[in-house]
Structure formats: structure tokens, C-alpha cells
Coordinates of C-alpha atoms and ligand atoms in Angstrom, one line a residue:
M1 CA 0.2 0.1 -0.3
N2 CA 2.1 3.4 -0.7
K3 CA 1.5 6.1 2.0
L4 CA -0.6 8.3 0.6
S5 CA -4.0 9.5 2.4
I6 CA -7.1 9.3 1.6
I7 CA -10.4 12.7 2.7
I8 CA -13.8 11.4 1.2
L9 CA -16.5 15.2 0.8
A10 CA -19.1 13.7 1.5
A11 CA -21.4 16.8 3.5
G12 CA -23.5 18.5 1.8
A13 CA -26.6 18.1 1.3
G14 CA -27.0 17.6 -2.0
T15 CA -30.8 19.8 -2.9
R16 CA -30.5 19.3 -5.8
M17 CA -31.7 15.4 -5.6
K18 CA -35.0 17.0 -4.2
S19 CA -35.1 15.2 -2.1
T20 CA -34.2 14.1 1.7
I21 CA -32.4 11.0 2.0
P22 CA -28.5 12.0 2.0
K23 CA -26.6 12.0 -1.5
V24 CA -24.6 10.5 -1.2
L25 CA -26.3 7.3 0.1
H26 CA -28.3 7.5 -2.6
K27 CA -28.0 3.4 -4.7
I28 CA -26.6 2.5 -7.8
S29 CA -26.5 -1.0 -8.7
G30 CA -27.9 -1.4 -4.7
K31 CA -25.3 0.2 -3.1
E32 CA -25.1 3.0 -2.0
M33 CA -23.1 5.8 -3.7
L34 CA -20.3 7.1 -1.3
Y35 CA -19.9 3.0 -0.2
Y36 CA -17.9 2.5 -4.0
S37 CA -16.2 5.5 -3.0
I38 CA -15.0 4.5 0.7
S39 CA -14.6 0.4 -0.8
E40 CA -12.1 1.7 -3.7
A41 CA -10.1 4.8 -1.4
L42 CA -9.2 0.6 1.1
K43 CA -7.5 0.1 -1.5
L44 CA -5.3 2.5 -1.5
S45 CA -4.8 3.9 1.4
D46 CA -4.6 3.4 4.8
D47 CA -5.5 7.0 6.3
V48 CA -9.0 7.2 4.9
T49 CA -11.2 9.5 6.3
V50 CA -14.7 10.8 5.4
V51 CA -16.2 14.3 5.9
L52 CA -19.7 14.0 7.2
Y53 CA -22.1 17.1 8.2
H54 CA -26.5 16.7 6.6
Q55 CA -28.0 13.3 7.8
A56 CA -24.3 12.7 9.8
K57 CA -25.4 10.1 12.1
L58 CA -27.3 7.7 9.5
V59 CA -24.4 8.7 7.2
Q60 CA -21.7 6.7 9.6
E61 CA -24.4 4.0 10.9
R62 CA -25.0 3.1 6.8
M63 CA -20.8 3.1 5.9
E64 CA -19.8 1.3 9.6
K65 CA -21.7 -1.7 8.4
Y66 CA -19.8 -2.4 5.2
F67 CA -16.2 -1.1 6.7
E68 CA -13.6 -0.5 8.8
N69 CA -10.9 1.6 9.8
V70 CA -12.5 4.6 8.1
N71 CA -13.1 8.3 10.4
F72 CA -15.2 10.3 9.8
V73 CA -15.0 14.2 10.9
I74 CA -17.8 16.9 11.3
Q75 CA -17.4 19.7 9.0
D76 CA -18.0 23.2 10.9
H77 CA -20.4 23.8 8.3
E78 CA -22.4 26.5 9.9
N79 CA -19.0 27.9 9.8
Y80 CA -16.7 27.0 7.4
P81 CA -19.5 25.9 5.1
G82 CA -18.3 25.1 1.2
T83 CA -15.4 21.8 0.3
G84 CA -12.4 23.8 1.0
G85 CA -14.3 24.1 4.4
A86 CA -14.9 20.3 4.3
V87 CA -11.1 19.7 4.4
M88 CA -9.8 22.5 7.4
G89 CA -9.2 20.7 10.7
I90 CA -7.5 17.5 8.8
K91 CA -4.6 16.5 9.3
P92 CA -3.5 13.5 7.3
K93 CA -1.0 11.2 8.0
Y94 CA 0.7 11.2 5.0
E95 CA 2.6 13.8 2.7
K96 CA 0.4 13.6 -0.6
T97 CA -3.1 14.0 -0.1
L98 CA -5.9 12.9 -2.0
V99 CA -9.7 14.3 -2.0
L100 CA -12.3 13.3 -3.6
N101 CA -16.3 14.1 -3.8
G102 CA -18.5 12.1 -2.8
D103 CA -20.8 11.8 -5.3
M104 CA -18.4 10.4 -7.8
P105 CA -19.4 6.4 -7.9
L106 CA -18.1 5.4 -10.9
I107 CA -14.3 6.0 -9.6
Q108 CA -11.4 2.8 -9.6
S109 CA -9.1 2.1 -7.3
S110 CA -7.0 1.3 -11.5
E111 CA -7.6 5.4 -12.4
L112 CA -7.4 6.9 -8.5
E113 CA -3.3 5.1 -8.5
K114 CA -2.5 7.6 -12.0
F115 CA -2.6 10.6 -9.7
Q116 CA 0.3 9.0 -7.2
E117 CA 2.8 8.9 -11.2
N118 CA 3.0 12.5 -10.5
E119 CA 4.8 14.9 -8.7
A120 CA 3.5 18.3 -9.1
T121 CA 2.1 20.1 -6.1
I122 CA -1.4 19.8 -7.3
V123 CA -2.1 17.5 -9.1
M124 CA -6.8 17.4 -10.3
S125 CA -8.5 15.5 -12.7
V126 CA -10.0 16.8 -15.2
L127 CA -13.2 15.5 -17.6
K128 CA -13.9 17.2 -21.1
L129 CA -17.2 17.6 -22.8
D130 CA -19.9 18.2 -25.1
N131 CA -22.2 19.2 -21.9
P132 CA -20.4 21.1 -18.8
N133 CA -23.2 21.5 -17.0
G134 CA -23.1 20.9 -13.4
Y135 CA -19.1 21.3 -13.1
G136 CA -17.6 23.7 -11.6
R137 CA -15.1 25.4 -15.4
V138 CA -10.8 25.6 -16.1
I139 CA -9.7 28.4 -17.2
I140 CA -6.2 28.0 -19.5
E141 CA -4.7 30.3 -21.2
N142 CA -1.7 30.5 -23.8
D143 CA -2.0 25.8 -22.4
K144 CA -1.5 26.5 -19.0
V145 CA -4.6 25.8 -16.5
Q146 CA -5.4 29.8 -14.4
K147 CA -7.8 28.5 -11.9
I148 CA -11.1 27.1 -11.7
V149 CA -14.9 29.0 -12.2
E150 CA -17.8 27.1 -10.3
Q151 CA -21.7 27.8 -13.1
K152 CA -22.7 29.6 -11.1
D153 CA -20.1 32.4 -10.6
A154 CA -19.2 32.0 -14.2
N155 CA -19.9 34.3 -17.3
A156 CA -22.0 33.8 -20.3
E157 CA -18.2 33.4 -21.8
Q158 CA -17.0 30.8 -19.4
K159 CA -20.1 28.7 -19.4
K160 CA -19.6 27.7 -22.8
I161 CA -15.6 26.0 -21.5
T162 CA -16.2 22.3 -22.2
T163 CA -13.0 21.5 -20.1
V164 CA -14.4 20.6 -16.9
N165 CA -12.7 19.7 -13.4
A166 CA -14.2 15.9 -12.7
G167 CA -13.7 16.0 -8.4
I168 CA -10.6 14.7 -7.8
Y169 CA -7.0 16.4 -6.5
Q170 CA -3.5 15.3 -4.9
F171 CA -2.1 17.7 -2.9
D172 CA 1.1 17.7 -1.6
T173 CA 0.2 17.6 1.7
E174 CA 1.8 20.6 3.2
F175 CA 0.8 23.2 0.6
L176 CA -2.8 21.3 1.2
L177 CA -2.7 22.2 5.5
E178 CA -1.1 25.8 4.4
S179 CA -3.5 26.8 2.0
L180 CA -6.4 25.9 4.0
P181 CA -6.8 28.8 5.7
K182 CA -6.4 32.1 3.0
L183 CA -9.2 30.1 1.1
S184 CA -12.3 32.6 1.4
N185 CA -16.2 32.9 0.8
A186 CA -16.2 35.4 -2.1
N187 CA -17.6 33.7 -4.3
V188 CA -22.2 33.2 -5.7
Q189 CA -22.4 30.6 -2.6
K190 CA -20.9 32.5 -0.1
E191 CA -18.3 28.7 0.6
Y192 CA -15.2 28.3 1.3
Y193 CA -13.9 26.2 -3.4
I194 CA -11.3 23.6 -2.5
T195 CA -10.8 24.6 -6.1
D196 CA -9.9 27.9 -5.8
L197 CA -6.3 26.2 -4.4
V198 CA -6.0 25.4 -8.0
E199 CA -5.5 29.0 -8.2
I200 CA -3.9 29.8 -4.7
A201 CA -0.6 27.2 -6.3
I202 CA -0.4 29.7 -9.7
S203 CA 0.4 32.3 -8.0
S204 CA 3.2 30.4 -5.4
S205 CA 4.4 29.1 -8.7
K206 CA 3.7 26.2 -7.5
T207 CA 3.5 23.2 -10.0
L208 CA -0.2 21.3 -11.2
Y209 CA -0.8 19.0 -13.5
P210 CA -4.2 18.4 -15.4
L211 CA -4.5 15.0 -15.1
L212 CA -6.8 14.4 -18.4
V213 CA -9.7 11.3 -17.4
S214 CA -13.3 10.2 -18.7
E215 CA -16.2 10.4 -17.4
E216 CA -17.4 6.8 -17.9
N217 CA -15.1 7.1 -13.7
F218 CA -15.5 10.6 -13.2
K219 CA -19.0 11.8 -13.5
G220 CA -20.3 14.1 -10.7
V221 CA -23.9 13.0 -9.5
N222 CA -26.0 15.8 -8.5
S223 CA -28.9 15.0 -9.6
K224 CA -31.4 11.9 -10.7
V225 CA -31.2 12.4 -13.6
D226 CA -26.8 11.9 -13.3
L227 CA -27.8 9.6 -10.8
S228 CA -29.9 6.6 -13.4
E229 CA -27.0 8.3 -15.9
A230 CA -24.1 6.4 -13.5
E231 CA -25.8 3.9 -12.8
V232 CA -26.2 2.7 -16.6
I233 CA -22.7 2.9 -17.0
H234 CA -22.3 0.5 -14.3
Q235 CA -24.5 -1.8 -15.5
N236 CA -22.7 -2.7 -18.1
R237 CA -19.9 -2.6 -16.3
I238 CA -20.4 -5.1 -13.9
K239 CA -22.2 -7.2 -16.7
K240 CA -19.7 -7.3 -19.3
S241 CA -17.6 -8.8 -16.5
F242 CA -19.6 -11.4 -16.6
L243 CA -19.9 -11.3 -20.2
N244 CA -16.4 -11.6 -19.8
N245 CA -16.2 -14.8 -17.6
G246 CA -18.9 -17.3 -20.1
V247 CA -21.6 -15.9 -18.3
I248 CA -25.2 -16.0 -21.2
M249 CA -27.4 -13.3 -21.1
R250 CA -30.2 -12.8 -24.1
L251 CA -30.7 -8.1 -24.4
P252 CA -28.7 -8.3 -21.6
S253 CA -30.1 -3.9 -22.1
T254 CA -32.8 -5.0 -20.1
I255 CA -30.9 -6.8 -17.3
Y256 CA -30.7 -5.9 -14.1
I257 CA -27.5 -7.3 -11.1
E258 CA -26.7 -5.8 -8.3
E259 CA -23.2 -4.9 -7.6
G260 CA -22.7 -8.2 -5.3
V261 CA -24.3 -10.6 -6.8
Q262 CA -21.3 -14.0 -8.0
I263 CA -22.1 -15.5 -11.1
E264 CA -20.3 -19.3 -12.2
G265 CA -19.6 -21.9 -14.6
E266 CA -22.7 -22.8 -17.7
S267 CA -25.1 -19.6 -16.5
I268 CA -27.5 -18.5 -18.8
L269 CA -29.8 -15.2 -17.6
E270 CA -33.0 -14.4 -20.2
N271 CA -34.3 -11.3 -20.7
G272 CA -35.7 -9.1 -17.9
V273 CA -34.3 -10.6 -15.4
T274 CA -33.8 -9.0 -12.0
L275 CA -30.8 -10.6 -9.4
L276 CA -30.7 -8.5 -6.4
G277 CA -28.3 -8.4 -3.5
N278 CA -25.8 -11.5 -2.4
T279 CA -27.8 -13.9 -4.6
Q280 CA -25.0 -16.5 -6.1
I281 CA -26.1 -18.4 -9.8
N282 CA -24.0 -21.7 -10.5
N283 CA -24.8 -23.2 -14.0
S284 CA -28.4 -22.6 -14.2
H285 CA -31.0 -21.6 -16.1
I286 CA -32.4 -17.9 -15.3
K287 CA -35.7 -17.3 -18.0
T288 CA -37.7 -14.4 -19.0
N289 CA -38.6 -11.8 -16.3
S290 CA -37.6 -14.2 -12.7
I291 CA -36.4 -11.9 -9.7
V292 CA -33.6 -13.5 -7.6
E293 CA -32.9 -11.7 -4.5
D294 CA -30.1 -12.9 -2.0
S295 CA -30.8 -16.9 -2.3
I296 CA -28.8 -19.4 -3.6
L297 CA -29.2 -20.8 -7.1
T298 CA -26.9 -24.3 -8.3
N299 CA -27.9 -27.0 -11.4
S300 CA -31.9 -25.3 -11.2
D301 CA -34.0 -23.7 -14.0
I302 CA -36.3 -21.0 -12.7
G303 CA -39.1 -18.9 -14.7
P304 CA -39.8 -17.0 -17.4
M305 CA -41.6 -15.1 -14.3
A306 CA -40.8 -16.7 -11.1
R307 CA -39.9 -15.1 -8.5
I308 CA -37.3 -16.4 -5.5
R309 CA -37.3 -14.2 -1.9
P310 CA -34.6 -13.8 0.4
N311 CA -31.9 -16.6 1.9
T312 CA -33.4 -19.0 -0.1
V313 CA -31.9 -22.7 -1.6
L314 CA -32.2 -24.5 -4.5
N315 CA -30.4 -27.0 -6.0
N316 CA -30.6 -30.0 -8.5
T317 CA -34.8 -27.7 -9.1
H318 CA -37.1 -26.3 -11.7
I319 CA -38.6 -24.1 -11.1
G320 CA -41.5 -22.9 -13.8
N321 CA -43.5 -19.6 -13.8
F322 CA -45.4 -17.1 -11.7
V323 CA -44.0 -19.8 -8.5
E324 CA -42.5 -17.5 -5.5
V325 CA -40.6 -19.1 -3.0
K326 CA -39.2 -17.7 0.5
K327 CA -36.9 -19.3 2.8
S328 CA -37.0 -22.0 1.3
T329 CA -34.8 -24.6 0.3
L330 CA -35.6 -27.3 -2.1
N331 CA -33.3 -30.1 -3.3
G332 CA -33.8 -31.7 -6.7
V333 CA -37.7 -30.8 -6.0
K334 CA -39.9 -29.9 -9.5
A335 CA -42.6 -27.1 -9.4
G336 CA -43.5 -26.0 -12.1
H337 CA -46.2 -23.4 -12.0
L338 CA -48.2 -21.0 -9.8
S339 CA -47.0 -22.0 -6.2
Y340 CA -46.5 -19.4 -3.3
I341 CA -42.9 -21.8 -1.5
G342 CA -42.3 -20.0 1.9
D343 CA -40.1 -21.4 5.6
S344 CA -40.2 -25.3 3.3
E345 CA -37.5 -27.7 2.7
I346 CA -38.1 -30.1 0.3
D347 CA -36.4 -33.3 -0.8
E348 CA -35.0 -34.9 -3.8
G349 CA -37.9 -36.0 -6.6
T350 CA -40.8 -34.2 -5.3
N351 CA -43.0 -33.0 -7.5
I352 CA -44.6 -30.2 -7.0
G353 CA -48.8 -29.4 -8.8
A354 CA -50.0 -27.0 -10.4
G355 CA -51.8 -23.7 -7.5
M356 CA -50.3 -25.2 -4.6
I357 CA -49.1 -23.8 -1.5
T358 CA -47.7 -24.0 1.3
C359 CA -50.3 -21.6 4.3
N360 CA -47.0 -20.5 6.6
Y361 CA -48.1 -16.8 8.5
D362 CA -51.2 -18.1 10.9
G363 CA -51.3 -14.3 11.4
V364 CA -49.3 -14.5 14.3
N365 CA -46.6 -16.1 13.3
K366 CA -45.1 -18.0 10.3
H367 CA -44.4 -21.4 10.4
K368 CA -42.9 -24.5 8.9
T369 CA -43.6 -26.6 6.1
K370 CA -41.0 -30.2 5.5
I371 CA -41.1 -32.3 2.5
G372 CA -39.4 -35.7 1.8
K373 CA -38.7 -37.6 -0.8
N374 CA -40.5 -38.9 -3.7
V375 CA -43.1 -36.7 -2.6
F376 CA -46.7 -35.8 -5.2
I377 CA -48.9 -33.5 -4.4
G378 CA -51.9 -33.1 -6.4
S379 CA -52.4 -29.1 -7.4
D380 CA -55.0 -26.6 -6.7
T381 CA -53.6 -27.7 -3.2
Q382 CA -53.1 -26.3 1.2
L383 CA -50.6 -27.7 2.8
V384 CA -51.0 -25.7 6.5
A385 CA -47.6 -24.8 9.0
P386 CA -46.7 -26.6 11.6
L387 CA -46.1 -29.8 8.3
T388 CA -43.9 -32.5 8.4
I389 CA -45.1 -34.5 5.5
E390 CA -42.6 -37.9 4.5
D391 CA -41.2 -39.8 2.6
D392 CA -42.6 -41.7 -0.3
V393 CA -46.5 -40.1 0.1
M394 CA -48.9 -38.3 -2.5
I395 CA -51.4 -35.9 -1.8
A396 CA -55.2 -35.2 -4.0
A397 CA -55.8 -32.7 -5.5
G398 CA -57.8 -30.5 -4.5
S399 CA -56.9 -31.0 -0.3
T400 CA -55.9 -28.8 1.9
I401 CA -54.1 -30.6 4.8
T402 CA -53.7 -30.0 8.3
K403 CA -52.0 -33.7 9.6
D404 CA -48.2 -34.8 10.0
L405 CA -47.9 -37.4 7.2
K406 CA -46.4 -41.0 6.9
S407 CA -44.8 -42.9 4.4
G408 CA -46.5 -44.5 2.3
E409 CA -49.8 -42.8 3.2
L410 CA -52.4 -41.3 0.0
A411 CA -54.3 -38.3 1.7
L412 CA -57.5 -36.2 0.6
T413 CA -60.3 -34.2 1.5
R414 CA -62.2 -33.7 -0.5
A415 CA -66.4 -33.5 -1.0
P416 CA -68.5 -34.8 -2.3
L417 CA -69.1 -35.0 -6.0
K418 CA -72.9 -34.0 -7.8
I419 CA -73.8 -34.7 -10.4
V420 CA -77.6 -33.0 -12.3
K421 CA -78.9 -34.4 -15.2
G422 CA -80.3 -31.4 -17.9
F423 CA -79.9 -28.4 -14.6
F424 CA -78.3 -26.8 -17.6
Y425 CA -80.9 -26.1 -20.0
K426 CA -84.4 -25.7 -16.7
F427 CA -82.2 -23.3 -15.8
F428 CA -81.8 -21.0 -18.7
S429 CA -84.7 -21.5 -19.8
K430 CA -87.6 -21.2 -17.1
K431 CA -85.0 -16.9 -16.9
Ligands
UD1_501 C1 -17.6 20.7 -7.9 C2 -16.7 20.8 -7.9 C3 -16.9 21.0 -9.1 C4 -16.4 19.8 -10.2 C5 -17.6 19.3 -9.2 C6 -17.3 17.6 -9.8 C7 -15.8 22.9 -5.5 C8 -16.5 24.2 -5.2 N1 -17.1 22.2 -7.4 O1 -19.4 21.5 -8.0 O2 -15.4 22.3 -9.5 O3 -16.5 20.4 -11.6 O4 -17.3 18.8 -7.7 O5 -18.3 17.0 -9.3 O6 -16.0 21.7 -5.3 N2 -19.2 18.9 -0.1 C9 -19.1 18.9 1.3 N3 -18.7 19.8 2.2 C10 -19.5 21.1 1.7 C11 -19.8 21.4 0.1 C12 -20.3 20.0 -0.3 O7 -18.5 17.7 1.6 O8 -19.8 22.0 2.6 C13 -19.0 17.2 -0.8 C14 -20.7 17.0 -1.1 O9 -21.7 16.0 -0.4 C15 -20.1 16.0 -2.2 C16 -19.0 17.0 -3.0 O10 -18.8 18.0 -1.9 O11 -19.6 14.8 -1.8 C17 -19.5 17.6 -3.9 O12 -20.4 18.7 -3.7 P1 -21.1 19.3 -4.8 O13 -22.2 20.2 -3.8 O14 -21.5 18.3 -5.6 O15 -20.5 20.3 -5.6 P2 -20.7 20.7 -7.1 O16 -21.9 21.2 -7.1 O17 -20.1 18.4 -8.5
MG502 MG1 -21.1 17.5 -7.2

């Protein structure tokens, strides 16, 4: 690990998001934006500081679920608002300090490493964009960066500049600490801008290196539009990596895969598939418009239009259309159509008929259903839990099962069938 300190700015309210959720907690591919910044930073540094202010407690709690070894500090936002104010008071451990905006969920440690290749007092990231809206513009004269002007402070001419500040900087720590007190808040937003350090460096003849970076990795998220665009880039990244590992995807642009999902072996994802949480797919075929959340599927096929809810384990199992499975373990089972299987354990060779429902909830508690091997369950049956069905049992269609069943038994509940000859003709001719 290189000797580098990293500061992540995450104190802003994010008013442009028009949300009560702090900006850095908005999610991309299932994880908070700030999660990505911190996890990439930790790959490069053992001195990572995250600056918080708005809803600080909530943000810190969420991040502490994922990370240890991160310092959280609170910005003196009332007296020193702005990205410059955010850095004040921090004492980085190492000679170089990398400052990242917390609203850049697409950054990768391999890109951050490039900052360290240059020795300049400030190495700043620069983007060339067709639409620079929202970004600080980089003023260049005689091929030299002069300063950064924020959009809100820019005149009409400056707003046309398409070279912008991407929002990541590496500073000589010494320069950073001695220059922060020189920042002023004489601007439209009355904030202390970190970007003014560029002008301070130039005027004191320090070296500055503009590192050209791509939107693919350095896009800033300030609005819900930015958030959705960043998520598309992130999704493409996730899917490309699975495709490169041999996963087959039909119409990848229609598939959604969250960060944390694992896919291995000869797996196929058809169009419209959604894989959430810590799902693991091994050698399995997920058919059109199926959803899998926090579950493990091995040598199985599901769907089209199946829903596998958290804590389900499927091995060598076939799940067909309109089947919902929750918190259940199925080994070598077939459930082809229209069922709800909840809080269950079902063993090899068992066939679940269309419309079987486990009645796992009595209005107060959830109860378990245990079904053994080679059980044949007819269509439209209800299994009222808690219930244990041993191996080699047959349940007739239309039955409601309220008692445990032993090996070899047949169970059926049936109202007697009544047939009235000619009734149809009599009934309708009367009308
Ligand atoms: C900032 C840059 C801009 C650059 C853009 C890149 C400044 C003044 N402007 O603008 O030049 O083009 O990023 O995305 O730096 N934050 C704090 N404390 C504060 C204010 C903000 O920690 O008092 C944090 C925010 O939580 C956010 C980051 O700093 O993560 C950037 O703030 P934001 O308001 O998004 O700045 P931009 O307007 O995007
Ligand atoms: Mg921003």
C-alpha cells in the first residue's frame, strides 16, 4: 500500500437531488454511492477520512456496516461551508493527500493510482464534455491552467468552456495545510471552495498537473438524472465482467444485476432478469422476467416470471412460471406452475402440482413445512404449517392438509361430487 492519505467529501446536503435522503446514500446497483468511494479508497490507503455533516449519524451508521478503519469527521459547516471548508481541520498522515468528492460512484482504484504517477503540488482531474452543465469550468490561458470557476460564478463566456474539473485532486499535504486558511468565501454561494486552491498554487508558482480522465469513471452525480445515467454505466460494467467470464445474457440492456451478485459456471440469463443482493447463481438458467434476491441457485432453472425471495437455496430444481419461493431449501424438486413455497424444506424427487400453497402464516407467526423425498402433491392443494410430510406420500388434488403425513400414505380432502342431469337447460329456459 502506498503512503497516501485520502479524504472523501460527503457532507453536502445534495439539494439538487430533491430528496430527504442524503445524496451520498442514494444507491447505484443496490449500494450507496459513498460505499463505492470508500471501498476504492481503502484499496489504496490506510488513512481514509470521510467528512460528514448533513444527516451525519445516518451516513456513518450505514457505512460502518461495511467498513472498519475509516475515520469519520464532522465539518464545521455553519462557519466553513463548501468543499474547501470540508477539508479544514483534518490532519492527513502522509505527504500526499487525495481528495475525492463523495458523489462520484464510478471511480476505480486503478484510475486513482494514476494521480500518484505525478509529483506536481496539485494533480487535478480534468474532463472534456459535450455538455459541461453543473461542473466547474477550467480556465486555461497559454496552455496553462489558471483557475477553476464554478458554474454559478461563471460568466456567459466561461459557461461555454467544455473542459471541466472532475472533482478529484492530489495535493502535497504541506501545501494543502498551509493554503486552506487562505481560502475566502467571496463567491455567489458564500462557500469556501477547494477549487480555489488551484489559483493559490499558480500564484505562488507551485506546479500543477491536469490529468485528463473519462466520464466513464469520473462522472459526478448531482441530480436524479445523473444518478440514473451513472447507474447505466455501472450496470454495463457489471454485465461486461460477467459476459467476459462466460455468462450468457439475452439482451443484456434489459437485465439488472446488483453489486454483490455472483454468477458462475454455465449460466444463462434471459431478458428482463433481475438479480439482487448477495445472490449466487451457479450453472443455472434464469428465464425471462424472473427476480432472484439474496438466494443461492445451483444446477437449477427458474421462470419465466418466477420470484425467488431472500434466503432460498435451490439445488437441481425446476421452478416454473408464477412460482414464488421464500426462505426455503429445495433439493431436486419440480414446481412448474403457480405456487407459493415459504419457510419450507423439500427433498429430492418431489413434484409440486400447479397451485400448491404453503400456508405458512397464521396471522401472528410464521411456521415451517417439511416435505420428504418422492412426494407427489396434486394441483390446488393447501399445506397448513407447521407440517411434516415424510417420504413417499401422495396428496390428491384440491386437498387441504392440516396433519403430518407418514410414508406410504395418501391424503385427500374432498367434498363429494354431485351431478344433476339436464340442470343447465332447465335453469336457463326458466329465465
Ligand atoms: C464540485 C466542484 C466542481 C466540480 C464538481 C465535479 C467545488 C467548489 N466544485 O462541484 O468544480 O466540477 O464538483 O463533480 O468543489 N461537500 C462537503 N461539504 C460541503 C459541500 C460539499 O463535504 O460543504 C461534498 C458533497 O457531499 C459532495 C462533494 O463535496 O460529495 C461535492 O459537492 P457538490 O456540491 O456536489 O459540488 P459540485 O457542485 O458538484
Ligand atoms: Mg457534485
